PDB file of C-alpha atoms in Angstrom:
ATOM      1  CA  MET S 384      15.456   2.169   6.619  1.00 91.00           C
ATOM      2  CA  ASP S 385      16.387   2.389  10.272  1.00 95.00           C
ATOM      3  CA  GLU S 386      20.146   2.414  10.888  1.00 94.00           C
ATOM      4  CA  GLN S 387      19.801  -0.681  13.111  1.00 95.00           C
ATOM      5  CA  VAL S 388      18.227  -2.517  10.261  1.00 94.00           C
ATOM      6  CA  ILE S 389      21.109  -1.700   7.939  1.00 90.00           C
ATOM      7  CA  ARG S 390      23.661  -2.781  10.568  1.00 92.00           C
ATOM      8  CA  SER S 391      21.837  -6.094  11.126  1.00 93.00           C
ATOM      9  CA  LEU S 392      22.003  -6.855   7.405  1.00 89.00           C
ATOM     10  CA  ILE S 393      25.799  -6.523   7.553  1.00 88.00           C
ATOM     11  CA  LYS S 394      26.111  -8.522  10.815  1.00 90.00           C
ATOM     12  CA  TRP S 395      23.766 -11.382   9.886  1.00 90.00           C
ATOM     13  CA  PRO S 396      24.021 -12.016   6.125  1.00 82.00           C
ATOM     14  CA  ASP S 397      22.009 -14.623   4.214  1.00 86.00           C
ATOM     15  CA  VAL S 398      19.044 -14.839   6.549  1.00 90.00           C
ATOM     16  CA  PRO S 399      16.261 -16.687   4.652  1.00 92.00           C
ATOM     17  CA  VAL S 400      13.352 -14.564   3.395  1.00 92.00           C
ATOM     18  CA  CYS S 401       9.913 -15.013   4.908  1.00 93.00           C
ATOM     19  CA  HIS S 402       6.645 -15.448   3.000  1.00 91.00           C
ATOM     20  CA  GLY S 403       3.047 -15.634   4.190  1.00 92.00           C
ATOM     21  CA  TRP S 404       3.414 -14.366   7.757  1.00 95.00           C
ATOM     22  CA  LEU S 405       2.576 -10.678   7.271  1.00 96.00           C
ATOM     23  CA  ALA S 406      -0.383  -9.204   5.487  1.00 95.00           C
ATOM     24  CA  PHE S 407      -1.731  -5.692   4.784  1.00 95.00           C
ATOM     25  CA  ASP S 408      -5.528  -5.672   4.254  1.00 95.00           C
ATOM     26  CA  ARG S 409      -7.901  -3.395   2.360  1.00 94.00           C
ATOM     27  CA  ARG S 410      -8.631  -1.368   5.466  1.00 96.00           C
ATOM     28  CA  GLY S 411      -5.022  -0.545   6.272  1.00 97.00           C
ATOM     29  CA  SER S 412      -4.539  -3.100   9.035  1.00 98.00           C
ATOM     30  CA  TRP S 413      -1.330  -5.039   9.369  1.00 98.00           C
ATOM     31  CA  ARG S 414      -1.939  -8.713  10.189  1.00 97.00           C
ATOM     32  CA  MET S 415       0.158 -11.558  11.560  1.00 97.00           C
ATOM     33  CA  ARG S 416      -0.667 -14.844   9.883  1.00 95.00           C
ATOM     34  CA  ASN S 417       0.455 -17.897  11.783  1.00 95.00           C
ATOM     35  CA  GLU S 418       0.640 -21.395  10.282  1.00 94.00           C
ATOM     36  CA  TYR S 419      -3.069 -22.078  11.063  1.00 95.00           C
ATOM     37  CA  ALA S 420      -4.145 -18.822   9.344  1.00 93.00           C
ATOM     38  CA  GLN S 421      -1.984 -19.606   6.316  1.00 91.00           C
ATOM     39  CA  ALA S 422      -3.233 -23.200   6.054  1.00 92.00           C
ATOM     40  CA  HIS S 423      -6.919 -22.152   6.276  1.00 91.00           C
ATOM     41  CA  ASN S 424      -6.593 -18.971   4.210  1.00 89.00           C
ATOM     42  CA  LEU S 425      -7.570 -16.737   7.128  1.00 92.00           C
ATOM     43  CA  PRO S 426      -6.724 -13.031   7.413  1.00 93.00           C
ATOM     44  CA  GLY S 427      -4.766 -13.424  10.626  1.00 95.00           C
ATOM     45  CA  ASP S 428      -4.632 -11.323  13.739  1.00 97.00           C
ATOM     46  CA  ALA S 429      -4.533  -7.511  13.478  1.00 98.00           C
ATOM     47  CA  ILE S 430      -1.349  -5.998  14.885  1.00 98.00           C
ATOM     48  CA  GLN S 431      -2.316  -3.528  17.668  1.00 97.00           C
ATOM     49  CA  HIS S 432       1.114  -2.482  18.928  1.00 98.00           C
ATOM     50  CA  GLU S 433       1.709   1.061  17.642  1.00 97.00           C
ATOM     51  CA  GLY S 434       5.510   0.748  18.011  1.00 98.00           C
ATOM     52  CA  LEU S 435       5.585  -2.355  15.809  1.00 98.00           C
ATOM     53  CA  ILE S 436       3.312  -0.795  13.200  1.00 98.00           C
ATOM     54  CA  HIS S 437       5.544   2.268  12.959  1.00 98.00           C
ATOM     55  CA  PHE S 438       8.612   0.031  12.708  1.00 98.00           C
ATOM     56  CA  ILE S 439       7.030  -1.823   9.801  1.00 98.00           C
ATOM     57  CA  GLN S 440       6.074   1.427   8.068  1.00 97.00           C
ATOM     58  CA  ARG S 441       9.561   2.925   8.375  1.00 97.00           C
ATOM     59  CA  ASN S 442      11.178  -0.199   6.954  1.00 97.00           C
ATOM     60  CA  LEU S 443       8.740  -0.827   4.063  1.00 96.00           C
ATOM     61  CA  ALA S 444      10.066  -1.216   0.516  1.00 94.00           C
ATOM     62  CA  HIS S 445       9.588  -3.072  -2.750  1.00 91.00           C
ATOM     63  CA  ASN S 446      12.028  -5.037  -4.838  1.00 89.00           C
ATOM     64  CA  GLU S 447      12.754  -5.032  -8.613  1.00 85.00           C
ATOM     65  CA  SER S 448       9.950  -7.525  -9.189  1.00 82.00           C
ATOM     66  CA  GLY S 449       7.403  -5.201  -7.551  1.00 84.00           C
ATOM     67  CA  GLU S 450       6.956  -7.339  -4.425  1.00 87.00           C
ATOM     68  CA  TRP S 451       6.555  -5.356  -1.224  1.00 92.00           C
ATOM     69  CA  PHE S 452       8.364  -6.361   1.914  1.00 94.00           C
ATOM     70  CA  PHE S 453       9.151  -5.323   5.456  1.00 96.00           C
ATOM     71  CA  GLN S 454      12.876  -5.420   6.289  1.00 95.00           C
ATOM     72  CA  ASN S 455      12.729  -6.929   9.799  1.00 96.00           C
ATOM     73  CA  GLY S 456      16.374  -6.522  10.793  1.00 94.00           C
ATOM     74  CA  PRO S 457      18.350  -9.001   8.642  1.00 93.00           C
ATOM     75  CA  GLN S 458      15.221 -10.820   7.406  1.00 94.00           C
ATOM     76  CA  ARG S 459      13.135  -9.725   4.473  1.00 93.00           C
ATOM     77  CA  VAL S 460       9.473 -10.390   5.245  1.00 95.00           C
ATOM     78  CA  TYR S 461       7.326 -10.313   2.065  1.00 92.00           C
ATOM     79  CA  ILE S 462       3.841  -8.866   2.455  1.00 93.00           C
ATOM     80  CA  ASP S 463       0.572 -10.403   1.275  1.00 92.00           C
ATOM     81  CA  LEU S 464      -1.269  -7.352  -0.040  1.00 91.00           C
ATOM     82  CA  GLY S 465      -5.055  -7.254   0.175  1.00 91.00           C
ATOM     83  CA  TYR S 466      -4.922  -4.850  -2.787  1.00 92.00           C
ATOM     84  CA  THR S 467      -2.601  -1.828  -2.620  1.00 93.00           C
ATOM     85  CA  PRO S 468       0.317  -1.105  -0.262  1.00 94.00           C
ATOM     86  CA  PHE S 469      -1.311   2.174   0.903  1.00 96.00           C
ATOM     87  CA  ILE S 470      -4.839   2.920   2.047  1.00 98.00           C
ATOM     88  CA  ALA S 471      -6.433   6.401   1.949  1.00 98.00           C
ATOM     89  CA  ARG S 472      -8.686   7.962   4.541  1.00 98.00           C
ATOM     90  CA  ILE S 473     -10.655  11.234   4.465  1.00 97.00           C
ATOM     91  CA  TYR S 474     -10.148  13.092   7.737  1.00 93.00           C
ATOM     92  CA  PRO S 475     -11.941  16.154   9.041  1.00 87.00           C
ATOM     93  CA  SER S 476      -9.781  19.197   9.799  1.00 83.00           C
ATOM     94  CA  LYS S 477     -10.443  22.738  11.095  1.00 80.00           C
ATOM     95  CA  ASP S 478     -10.933  24.303   7.671  1.00 80.00           C
ATOM     96  CA  ASP S 479     -11.476  21.411   5.222  1.00 86.00           C
ATOM     97  CA  LEU S 480     -11.178  17.692   4.747  1.00 92.00           C
ATOM     98  CA  LEU S 481      -7.767  16.006   4.554  1.00 95.00           C
ATOM     99  CA  LEU S 482      -6.850  13.082   2.308  1.00 97.00           C
ATOM    100  CA  LYS S 483      -4.076  11.012   3.954  1.00 97.00           C
ATOM    101  CA  THR S 484      -2.880   7.432   4.052  1.00 98.00           C
ATOM    102  CA  THR S 485      -3.250   5.337   7.207  1.00 97.00           C
ATOM    103  CA  ASP S 486       0.491   5.842   7.709  1.00 96.00           C
ATOM    104  CA  ASP S 487       0.004   9.610   7.675  1.00 95.00           C
ATOM    105  CA  ARG S 488       1.213  10.479   4.191  1.00 96.00           C
ATOM    106  CA  GLU S 489      -0.609  13.468   2.688  1.00 96.00           C
ATOM    107  CA  ILE S 490      -2.132  12.620  -0.704  1.00 97.00           C
ATOM    108  CA  GLN S 491      -2.080  15.024  -3.635  1.00 97.00           C
ATOM    109  CA  PRO S 492      -4.266  13.275  -6.227  1.00 98.00           C
ATOM    110  CA  ILE S 493      -3.132  12.894  -9.782  1.00 97.00           C
ATOM    111  CA  ASP S 494      -5.998  10.769 -11.152  1.00 97.00           C
ATOM    112  CA  ILE S 495      -9.075   9.032  -9.781  1.00 97.00           C
ATOM    113  CA  PHE S 496     -10.173   5.531 -10.761  1.00 96.00           C
ATOM    114  CA  LEU S 497     -13.188   3.246 -10.236  1.00 95.00           C
ATOM    115  CA  ASP S 498     -12.658  -0.484 -10.459  1.00 94.00           C
ATOM    116  CA  GLU S 499     -15.133  -3.199 -11.381  1.00 94.00           C
ATOM    117  CA  CYS S 500     -16.025  -3.778  -7.699  1.00 94.00           C
ATOM    118  CA  GLY S 501     -16.937  -0.133  -7.089  1.00 93.00           C
ATOM    119  CA  GLN S 502     -13.743   0.663  -5.264  1.00 96.00           C
ATOM    120  CA  ILE S 503     -12.128   4.054  -5.561  1.00 97.00           C
ATOM    121  CA  LEU S 504      -8.377   4.290  -6.219  1.00 97.00           C
ATOM    122  CA  ILE S 505      -6.245   7.430  -6.274  1.00 98.00           C
ATOM    123  CA  SER S 506      -2.974   7.757  -8.106  1.00 97.00           C
ATOM    124  CA  CYS S 507      -0.391   9.988  -6.394  1.00 97.00           C
ATOM    125  CA  GLN S 508       3.326  10.283  -5.846  1.00 97.00           C
ATOM    126  CA  PHE S 509       5.196   9.245  -2.730  1.00 96.00           C
ATOM    127  CA  GLU S 510       8.876   8.874  -1.811  1.00 96.00           C
ATOM    128  CA  ILE S 511       9.265   5.112  -1.843  1.00 94.00           C
ATOM    129  CA  GLN S 512      12.111   2.875  -0.705  1.00 94.00           C
ATOM    130  CA  SER S 513      13.196   0.175  -3.155  1.00 92.00           C
ATOM    131  CA  SER S 514      15.874  -2.508  -3.297  1.00 89.00           C
ATOM    132  CA  LYS S 515      17.220  -5.009  -5.718  1.00 76.00           C
ATOM    133  CA  ASP S 516      16.120  -8.641  -5.303  1.00 64.00           C
ATOM    134  CA  LEU S 517      19.533  -9.348  -3.759  1.00 61.00           C
ATOM    135  CA  THR S 518      19.444  -9.857   0.070  1.00 58.00           C
ATOM    136  CA  GLY S 519      22.251  -9.929   2.614  1.00 56.00           C
ATOM    137  CA  PRO S 520      25.130  -7.590   3.357  1.00 59.00           C
ATOM    138  CA  MET S 521      25.202  -6.234  -0.198  1.00 64.00           C
ATOM    139  CA  THR S 522      21.594  -5.044   0.038  1.00 76.00           C
ATOM    140  CA  THR S 523      21.104  -1.308  -0.690  1.00 84.00           C
ATOM    141  CA  PHE S 524      18.040   0.757  -0.513  1.00 90.00           C
ATOM    142  CA  GLU S 525      17.134   3.757  -2.705  1.00 92.00           C
ATOM    143  CA  LYS S 526      14.470   6.395  -2.073  1.00 94.00           C
ATOM    144  CA  ARG S 527      12.802   7.942  -5.002  1.00 94.00           C
ATOM    145  CA  LEU S 528       9.525   9.569  -6.030  1.00 96.00           C
ATOM    146  CA  GLU S 529       7.165   6.989  -7.511  1.00 93.00           C
ATOM    147  CA  THR S 530       3.586   7.022  -8.777  1.00 93.00           C
ATOM    148  CA  VAL S 531       1.426   4.616  -6.823  1.00 93.00           C
ATOM    149  CA  PHE S 532      -2.227   3.630  -6.517  1.00 94.00           C
ATOM    150  CA  VAL S 533      -3.885   4.138  -3.178  1.00 97.00           C
ATOM    151  CA  LEU S 534      -7.191   2.444  -2.284  1.00 97.00           C
ATOM    152  CA  LEU S 535      -9.826   4.620  -0.559  1.00 98.00           C
ATOM    153  CA  HIS S 536     -11.067   2.994   2.639  1.00 98.00           C
ATOM    154  CA  ASP S 537     -14.620   1.681   2.160  1.00 97.00           C
ATOM    155  CA  HIS S 538     -15.821   3.642   5.228  1.00 97.00           C
ATOM    156  CA  ASP S 539     -15.091   6.851   3.304  1.00 97.00           C
ATOM    157  CA  LEU S 540     -16.961   5.978   0.095  1.00 96.00           C
ATOM    158  CA  GLU S 541     -20.042   7.870   1.291  1.00 95.00           C
ATOM    159  CA  ILE S 542     -18.040  11.052   1.910  1.00 94.00           C
ATOM    160  CA  PHE S 543     -16.439  10.605  -1.525  1.00 96.00           C
ATOM    161  CA  SER S 544     -19.850  10.156  -3.183  1.00 94.00           C
ATOM    162  CA  LYS S 545     -21.163  13.438  -1.759  1.00 93.00           C
ATOM    163  CA  SER S 546     -18.556  15.263  -3.810  1.00 93.00           C
ATOM    164  CA  ALA S 547     -18.846  13.135  -6.899  1.00 94.00           C
ATOM    165  CA  GLN S 548     -21.043  13.000  -9.993  1.00 92.00           C
ATOM    166  CA  PHE S 549     -21.197   9.596 -11.592  1.00 88.00           C
ATOM    167  CA  ALA S 550     -21.681   8.731 -15.241  1.00 83.00           C
ATOM    168  CA  ASN S 551     -21.100   5.679 -17.439  1.00 73.00           C
ATOM    169  CA  ALA S 552     -19.656   6.247 -20.892  1.00 66.00           C
ATOM    170  CA  CYS S 553     -16.585   5.042 -22.738  1.00 66.00           C
ATOM    171  CA  GLY S 554     -14.282   4.548 -19.770  1.00 63.00           C
ATOM    172  CA  TYR S 555     -15.473   7.775 -18.090  1.00 74.00           C
ATOM    173  CA  ALA S 556     -17.262   7.201 -14.804  1.00 85.00           C
ATOM    174  CA  GLY S 557     -17.912  10.782 -13.757  1.00 93.00           C
ATOM    175  CA  LYS S 558     -16.041  13.458 -11.793  1.00 96.00           C
ATOM    176  CA  TRP S 559     -15.015  14.203  -8.239  1.00 97.00           C
ATOM    177  CA  CYS S 560     -14.520  17.627  -6.764  1.00 95.00           C
ATOM    178  CA  TRP S 561     -11.727  17.838  -4.223  1.00 95.00           C
ATOM    179  CA  GLN S 562     -10.508  21.092  -2.713  1.00 92.00           C
ATOM    180  CA  GLY S 563     -11.914  23.160  -5.528  1.00 92.00           C
ATOM    181  CA  LYS S 564     -10.560  20.994  -8.368  1.00 95.00           C
ATOM    182  CA  ASP S 565     -12.522  18.587 -10.583  1.00 96.00           C
ATOM    183  CA  TYR S 566     -10.987  15.168 -11.256  1.00 97.00           C
ATOM    184  CA  GLU S 567     -12.283  12.797 -13.862  1.00 95.00           C
ATOM    185  CA  ILE S 568     -13.207   9.369 -12.524  1.00 95.00           C
ATOM    186  CA  ASN S 569     -11.750   6.792 -14.909  1.00 94.00           C
ATOM    187  CA  LEU S 570     -12.700   3.146 -15.146  1.00 93.00           C
ATOM    188  CA  ILE S 571      -9.972   0.641 -14.445  1.00 93.00           C
ATOM    189  CA  SER S 572      -9.759  -3.109 -13.802  1.00 92.00           C
ATOM    190  CA  SER S 573      -8.227  -4.582 -10.664  1.00 90.00           C
ATOM    191  CA  LYS S 574      -5.914  -6.603 -12.939  1.00 87.00           C
ATOM    192  CA  GLU S 575      -4.471  -3.334 -14.307  1.00 88.00           C
ATOM    193  CA  ILE S 576      -3.895  -2.123 -10.749  1.00 88.00           C
ATOM    194  CA  LYS S 577      -2.091  -5.305  -9.758  1.00 82.00           C
ATOM    195  CA  LYS S 578       0.153  -5.138 -12.816  1.00 77.00           C
ATOM    196  CA  HIS S 579       1.301  -1.625 -11.934  1.00 71.00           C
ATOM    197  CA  HIS S 580       4.917  -1.391 -10.790  1.00 48.00           C
ATOM    198  CA  GLY S 581       5.130  -1.870  -7.072  1.00 50.00           C
ATOM    199  CA  LEU S 582       1.611  -3.301  -6.725  1.00 51.00           C
ATOM    200  CA  LEU S 583       2.184  -6.949  -7.532  1.00 45.00           C
ATOM    201  CA  PHE S 584       1.148  -9.369  -4.882  1.00 46.00           C
ATOM    202  CA  SER S 585       3.864 -11.230  -3.030  1.00 41.00           C
ATOM    203  CA  ALA S 586       4.981 -14.611  -4.398  1.00 40.00           C
ATOM    204  CA  ARG S 587       2.368 -16.325  -2.242  1.00 44.00           C
ATOM    205  CA  ASN S 588      -0.469 -14.443  -3.935  1.00 47.00           C
ATOM    206  CA  SER S 589       0.827 -14.121  -7.489  1.00 43.00           C
TER     207      SER S 589
END
């Protein structure tokens, strides 16, 4: 958390939490959802300001219930997740391809999954900020290494497929070769993903 955010929590305690106004979609875009967007179930307007996006990313955390939020100064803004709180992209580099999130975290895959909609998910470990459900001046944040699911951006599915061999037998969907290592592709349901710690939708989408 930014130091100014921590100071604001002490200075302005008991600011009401916010639901429904901020969303993170399946392509890694942050979206502002005004009252009209919320009332009509619209995705909202994509945030273009790089400074604001970086501010959100630095002050991102989840609570004990697994709900993700952006600590906007003294106010906790819960996030409507399109699916997962991180989105993966495959980027070209000088020597090889890079697997990174849209907020520039390098991904070291643990396991690979295929859900019922044909979407690819990668489990990996990141240093994540978390907080108790309590808000106000007594709020504390802890950083720890957690296993999370990351959705692969749909624009990179073709690149993924070129390095994959697909099958269909007893929960095994094939294998994917990444940087000289073979990973089994396991079948998983989106319900299982959403039940994973830290991947529950916000209260609005539960």
